[in-house]
XYZ file of N, CA and C in Angstrom:
444
model
N 113.886 132.839 143.986
C 113.733 131.707 143.739
C 112.651 130.996 143.978
N 111.947 130.939 145.043
C 110.759 130.322 145.464
C 109.714 130.351 144.698
N 109.480 131.461 144.155
C 108.340 132.013 143.379
C 108.636 131.390 142.152
N 109.903 131.295 141.599
C 110.083 130.921 140.215
C 109.906 129.359 140.055
N 110.137 128.585 141.563
C 110.084 127.487 141.200
C 108.297 126.974 141.609
N 107.829 127.735 142.209
C 106.169 127.677 142.620
C 105.555 127.794 140.863
N 106.125 128.865 140.094
C 105.756 129.097 138.966
C 105.852 127.744 138.022
N 107.010 127.325 138.171
C 107.200 126.051 137.011
C 106.096 124.855 137.684
N 106.264 124.741 138.733
C 105.455 123.656 139.297
C 104.092 123.862 138.959
N 103.459 125.022 138.998
C 102.173 125.528 138.803
C 101.948 125.109 137.335
N 103.033 125.321 136.320
C 102.841 125.116 134.980
C 102.867 123.940 134.613
N 103.775 123.240 135.347
C 103.755 121.773 135.021
C 102.306 120.891 135.475
N 101.686 121.175 136.508
C 100.483 120.865 136.914
C 99.482 120.243 136.244
N 99.210 121.213 135.305
C 97.991 120.671 134.064
C 98.654 119.953 132.949
N 99.581 119.506 132.954
C 100.338 118.665 131.845
C 100.541 117.453 132.529
N 100.667 117.288 133.666
C 100.716 115.958 134.405
C 99.558 115.551 134.669
N 98.213 116.579 134.774
C 97.046 116.000 135.123
C 96.435 115.344 133.724
N 96.822 116.303 132.494
C 96.525 115.538 131.113
C 97.053 114.411 130.878
N 98.196 114.387 131.175
C 99.076 113.038 130.686
C 98.348 111.594 131.641
N 98.034 112.170 133.162
C 96.999 111.029 133.541
C 95.868 110.534 133.017
N 95.421 111.536 132.484
C 93.912 111.622 131.754
C 94.087 110.763 130.695
N 95.313 111.022 130.090
C 95.366 110.128 128.563
C 95.650 108.853 129.082
N 96.530 108.540 129.924
C 96.889 107.336 130.349
C 95.734 106.515 130.897
N 94.610 107.052 131.656
C 93.524 106.394 131.907
C 92.792 106.030 130.741
N 92.635 106.890 129.756
C 91.957 106.392 128.419
C 92.563 105.082 127.669
N 93.807 105.678 127.632
C 94.627 104.159 126.861
C 94.361 102.893 127.490
N 94.676 102.913 128.896
C 94.309 101.834 129.723
C 93.081 101.269 129.907
N 91.969 102.319 129.917
C 90.705 102.009 130.317
C 90.322 101.449 131.454
N 91.354 101.912 132.373
C 91.163 101.642 133.987
C 89.673 101.689 134.559
N 89.153 102.920 134.388
C 87.811 103.289 134.466
C 86.609 102.559 133.816
N 86.926 101.564 132.788
C 86.044 101.224 132.133
C 85.827 99.640 131.986
N 87.043 99.027 132.723
C 87.378 97.283 132.452
C 86.494 96.988 133.375
N 87.315 95.871 133.733
C 86.556 94.563 134.513
C 86.617 95.392 136.087
N 85.581 95.279 136.862
C 85.795 95.603 138.434
C 86.883 95.380 139.264
N 87.398 96.157 139.755
C 88.520 95.909 140.417
C 88.437 95.692 141.868
N 87.227 96.153 142.629
C 86.948 95.750 143.971
C 85.792 94.714 143.697
N 85.440 93.830 142.990
C 84.678 92.921 142.951
C 84.744 91.913 141.995
N 84.634 90.387 142.132
C 84.622 89.599 140.847
C 83.488 88.491 141.702
N 82.678 88.555 140.749
C 81.106 87.601 141.422
C 81.312 86.229 140.146
N 81.161 85.326 141.233
C 81.214 83.847 140.872
C 80.011 83.728 140.495
N 79.439 82.877 139.377
C 77.915 82.395 138.866
C 77.856 80.979 139.039
N 77.991 80.146 139.682
C 78.208 78.788 139.820
C 76.738 77.919 139.305
N 76.777 76.755 138.582
C 75.570 75.878 138.376
C 75.296 75.728 140.037
N 73.896 75.228 140.312
C 73.220 74.891 141.568
C 74.286 73.957 142.127
N 74.911 72.397 141.775
C 75.564 71.567 142.037
C 76.895 72.214 142.693
N 77.511 73.509 142.128
C 78.703 74.030 142.308
C 78.870 75.227 143.709
N 77.629 75.263 144.168
C 77.595 76.435 145.271
C 78.535 76.247 146.146
N 78.697 75.190 146.676
C 79.709 74.881 147.626
C 80.946 75.388 147.429
N 81.314 74.908 146.216
C 82.790 74.703 145.624
C 83.045 76.608 145.480
N 81.917 76.938 144.884
C 82.079 78.675 144.608
C 82.377 79.395 145.898
N 81.850 79.104 146.704
C 81.872 79.770 147.964
C 83.466 79.486 148.603
N 83.729 78.232 148.537
C 85.214 77.961 149.105
C 86.136 78.679 148.060
N 85.870 78.807 146.682
C 86.718 79.540 145.574
C 86.897 80.911 146.441
N 85.711 81.463 146.385
C 85.524 82.952 146.829
C 86.390 83.192 148.147
N 86.496 82.360 148.830
C 87.250 82.638 150.391
C 88.481 82.423 150.120
N 88.968 81.400 149.101
C 90.639 81.595 148.578
C 91.041 82.867 147.796
N 90.043 83.071 146.620
C 90.316 84.362 145.695
C 90.333 85.963 146.932
N 89.571 85.956 147.903
C 89.422 86.749 148.999
C 90.713 87.071 149.787
N 91.477 85.914 150.021
C 92.756 85.966 150.829
C 93.694 85.792 149.792
N 93.833 85.982 148.552
C 94.814 85.878 147.661
C 94.856 87.218 147.226
N 93.610 87.870 146.968
C 93.671 89.235 146.197
C 93.323 90.644 147.210
N 92.849 90.188 148.392
C 92.288 91.166 149.118
C 91.213 91.823 148.607
N 90.417 91.229 147.697
C 89.340 91.879 147.229
C 87.980 91.313 147.856
N 86.676 91.692 147.607
C 85.595 91.249 147.875
C 84.926 90.239 146.818
N 85.043 89.231 147.058
C 84.396 88.012 146.001
C 82.995 87.645 146.294
N 82.119 87.655 145.638
C 80.657 87.311 145.860
C 80.297 86.318 144.894
N 79.381 85.348 145.651
C 78.532 84.350 145.003
C 76.990 84.558 144.639
N 77.182 84.720 143.303
C 75.936 85.107 142.609
C 74.928 84.217 142.335
N 74.285 84.795 141.556
C 73.179 83.608 140.919
C 73.736 82.846 139.699
N 72.962 81.572 139.516
C 73.613 80.769 138.461
C 73.996 81.306 137.017
N 74.375 80.969 136.417
C 74.656 81.420 134.726
C 73.396 81.196 134.148
N 73.336 81.867 133.085
C 71.995 81.567 132.107
C 72.281 79.830 131.666
N 71.205 79.001 131.994
C 71.175 77.834 131.349
C 71.935 77.553 129.850
N 72.832 76.645 129.995
C 73.219 76.312 128.935
C 74.048 77.214 128.013
N 74.408 78.414 128.295
C 74.717 79.498 128.077
C 75.937 80.197 128.979
N 76.667 79.464 129.621
C 77.792 80.330 130.355
C 78.630 81.561 129.888
N 78.836 81.493 128.438
C 79.593 82.550 128.325
C 78.578 84.136 128.066
N 77.249 83.798 128.375
C 76.489 84.944 128.372
C 76.623 85.905 129.709
N 77.459 85.530 130.630
C 77.475 86.513 132.025
C 78.177 87.578 131.720
N 77.647 88.745 132.296
C 77.980 89.987 132.398
C 79.883 90.377 132.498
N 80.504 91.139 131.880
C 81.970 91.390 132.449
C 82.082 91.391 133.510
N 83.020 91.005 134.280
C 83.527 90.663 135.458
C 82.543 89.465 136.419
N 82.093 88.869 135.635
C 81.622 87.834 136.310
C 82.057 86.224 135.605
N 82.080 85.494 136.468
C 82.640 84.338 136.231
C 81.694 83.022 136.499
N 81.100 82.474 135.249
C 80.659 81.270 135.435
C 81.122 79.958 135.872
N 80.425 79.191 136.585
C 80.959 77.841 136.924
C 80.085 76.912 136.294
N 80.377 75.973 135.477
C 79.587 74.903 135.152
C 80.094 73.197 135.178
N 79.621 72.612 135.512
C 79.994 71.092 135.827
C 80.121 70.528 134.491
N 81.262 70.084 133.961
C 81.341 68.896 132.915
C 81.974 67.682 133.106
N 81.228 66.734 133.726
C 82.130 65.189 133.985
C 82.848 65.561 135.449
N 83.768 65.347 135.196
C 84.697 65.640 136.699
C 85.681 66.826 136.334
N 85.081 67.819 135.579
C 85.816 69.127 135.751
C 84.837 70.354 135.622
N 85.445 71.610 136.150
C 84.601 72.812 136.311
C 84.944 73.529 135.052
N 84.212 73.997 134.315
C 84.574 75.002 133.290
C 84.294 76.487 133.622
N 85.292 77.437 133.588
C 85.029 78.661 134.038
C 84.934 79.473 132.904
N 84.288 80.492 132.724
C 84.046 81.359 131.526
C 83.689 82.543 132.363
N 84.727 83.477 132.026
C 84.537 85.127 132.308
C 83.766 85.901 131.346
N 83.280 86.834 131.809
C 82.434 87.777 130.687
C 83.427 89.098 130.741
N 83.695 89.437 129.701
C 84.953 90.366 129.329
C 83.875 91.780 128.412
N 84.585 92.700 128.562
C 84.048 93.971 127.998
C 83.852 93.908 126.388
N 82.943 94.228 125.666
C 82.618 94.263 124.232
C 81.967 92.934 124.141
N 81.238 92.253 125.037
C 80.788 90.818 124.587
C 81.320 89.800 124.720
N 82.803 89.540 124.808
C 83.839 88.531 124.822
C 83.781 87.886 125.821
N 83.884 86.768 125.822
C 84.345 85.932 127.033
C 85.504 85.031 127.103
N 86.235 84.522 127.991
C 87.327 83.507 128.050
C 86.933 82.360 128.823
N 87.552 81.415 128.552
C 87.358 80.142 129.145
C 88.410 79.132 129.964
N 88.210 78.501 130.715
C 89.126 77.708 131.519
C 88.540 76.361 131.798
N 89.239 75.312 131.926
C 88.636 74.073 132.429
C 89.945 73.243 133.433
N 89.021 73.063 134.651
C 89.776 72.562 135.482
C 89.309 71.147 136.023
N 90.189 70.158 135.924
C 89.975 68.955 136.272
C 89.819 68.874 138.177
N 88.680 68.118 138.764
C 88.494 68.011 140.046
C 89.118 66.724 140.553
N 89.328 66.959 141.929
C 90.077 65.438 142.523
C 88.573 65.159 143.438
N 87.542 66.071 143.635
C 86.555 65.642 144.575
C 85.163 65.070 143.940
N 84.690 63.859 144.313
C 83.310 63.691 143.598
C 82.434 64.625 143.437
N 81.187 64.855 142.298
C 80.284 65.529 142.484
C 79.407 65.772 143.611
N 79.400 67.222 143.907
C 78.505 67.545 145.082
C 79.543 68.023 146.016
N 80.612 67.327 146.010
C 81.972 67.607 147.168
C 82.542 68.773 146.879
N 83.198 69.182 148.076
C 84.131 70.177 147.560
C 85.708 69.599 148.327
N 86.828 70.048 148.013
C 88.202 69.820 149.040
C 88.701 71.553 148.544
N 89.555 71.416 149.726
C 90.430 72.716 149.343
C 91.279 72.755 148.390
N 91.754 71.665 147.840
C 92.504 71.496 146.778
C 91.663 71.780 145.102
N 90.574 71.418 145.352
C 89.881 71.956 144.052
C 89.476 73.270 144.312
N 89.421 73.907 145.546
C 88.795 75.230 145.482
C 89.994 75.923 145.184
N 91.405 75.676 145.756
C 92.806 76.412 145.375
C 92.731 76.450 143.697
N 92.685 75.266 143.102
C 92.771 75.253 141.462
C 91.939 75.677 140.842
N 90.705 75.788 141.279
C 89.529 76.952 140.631
C 89.865 78.338 140.767
N 90.133 78.499 141.739
C 90.406 80.086 142.506
C 91.429 80.551 141.525
N 92.762 79.650 141.214
C 93.985 80.260 140.585
C 93.476 80.634 138.931
N 92.647 79.234 138.279
C 92.279 79.477 137.303
C 91.405 80.817 136.873
N 90.156 81.187 137.865
C 89.696 82.182 137.823
C 90.474 83.580 137.978
N 91.212 83.291 138.678
C 92.294 84.683 138.659
C 93.017 84.740 137.669
N 93.619 83.734 137.174
C 93.864 83.979 135.985
C 92.989 84.574 134.480
N 91.791 84.107 134.648
C 91.146 84.410 133.537
C 90.958 85.793 133.619
N 90.641 86.328 134.689
C 90.339 87.717 135.063
C 91.697 88.655 134.713
N 92.730 88.314 135.220
C 94.044 88.464 134.741
C 94.001 88.796 133.084
N 93.910 87.930 132.662
C 93.767 87.630 131.220
C 92.900 88.777 130.579
N 91.663 88.395 131.080
C 90.644 89.693 130.297
C 91.094 91.193 130.378
N 91.789 91.438 131.484
C 92.192 92.489 131.545
C 93.154 93.066 131.038
N 94.182 92.284 130.785
C 95.198 92.306 129.974
C 94.943 92.601 128.449
N 93.840 91.366 128.040
C 93.701 91.449 126.575
C 92.879 92.861 126.419
N 92.110 93.383 127.194
C 91.396 94.350 126.965
C 92.159 95.644 126.879
N 93.252 95.859 127.510
C 93.996 96.842 127.430
C 95.083 96.917 126.449
N 95.340 95.693 125.795
C 96.184 95.323 124.539
C 94.996 95.706 123.217
N 93.895 95.845 123.185
C 92.963 95.720 122.417
C 92.713 97.375 122.258
N 92.655 98.164 123.571
C 92.434 99.426 123.571
C 93.876 100.229 123.051
N 95.022 99.565 123.104
C 96.086 100.546 122.446
C 96.554 100.242 120.963
N 95.558 99.136 120.739
C 95.991 98.540 118.894
C 96.912 97.897 118.784
N 97.184 96.761 119.862
C 98.205 96.033 119.679
C 97.670 94.606 118.940
């Protein structure tokens, strides 16, 4: 009885592994946006806000978030996949996340604080927008991969 059960389990193991590998290929979890790290790339005047946003995101997600170099001047959508450009536009901050395949997604957050200042409410609002952009980029990347 035990040897028959072992034979059945051993025969099923390759099928389970192959199924898991197919699932990984379909979802592209191994080739999508990085799960362990998000990089914020603020314009120079937004660096303090980006540091505050990174702290909020790390608390919310449990993932490490870095504040990197500024995005290319005048071209925030040119950031690599998994990077979020932060650019000032009047009293708003425009967020642009690079996505696989050269795509990008953007959002705009109106700020309460004056330019050059940062408030906790601004940091939370921008963090929520950045997290939503990242989730959207991942989900749209998955649906594109399965032909939806």
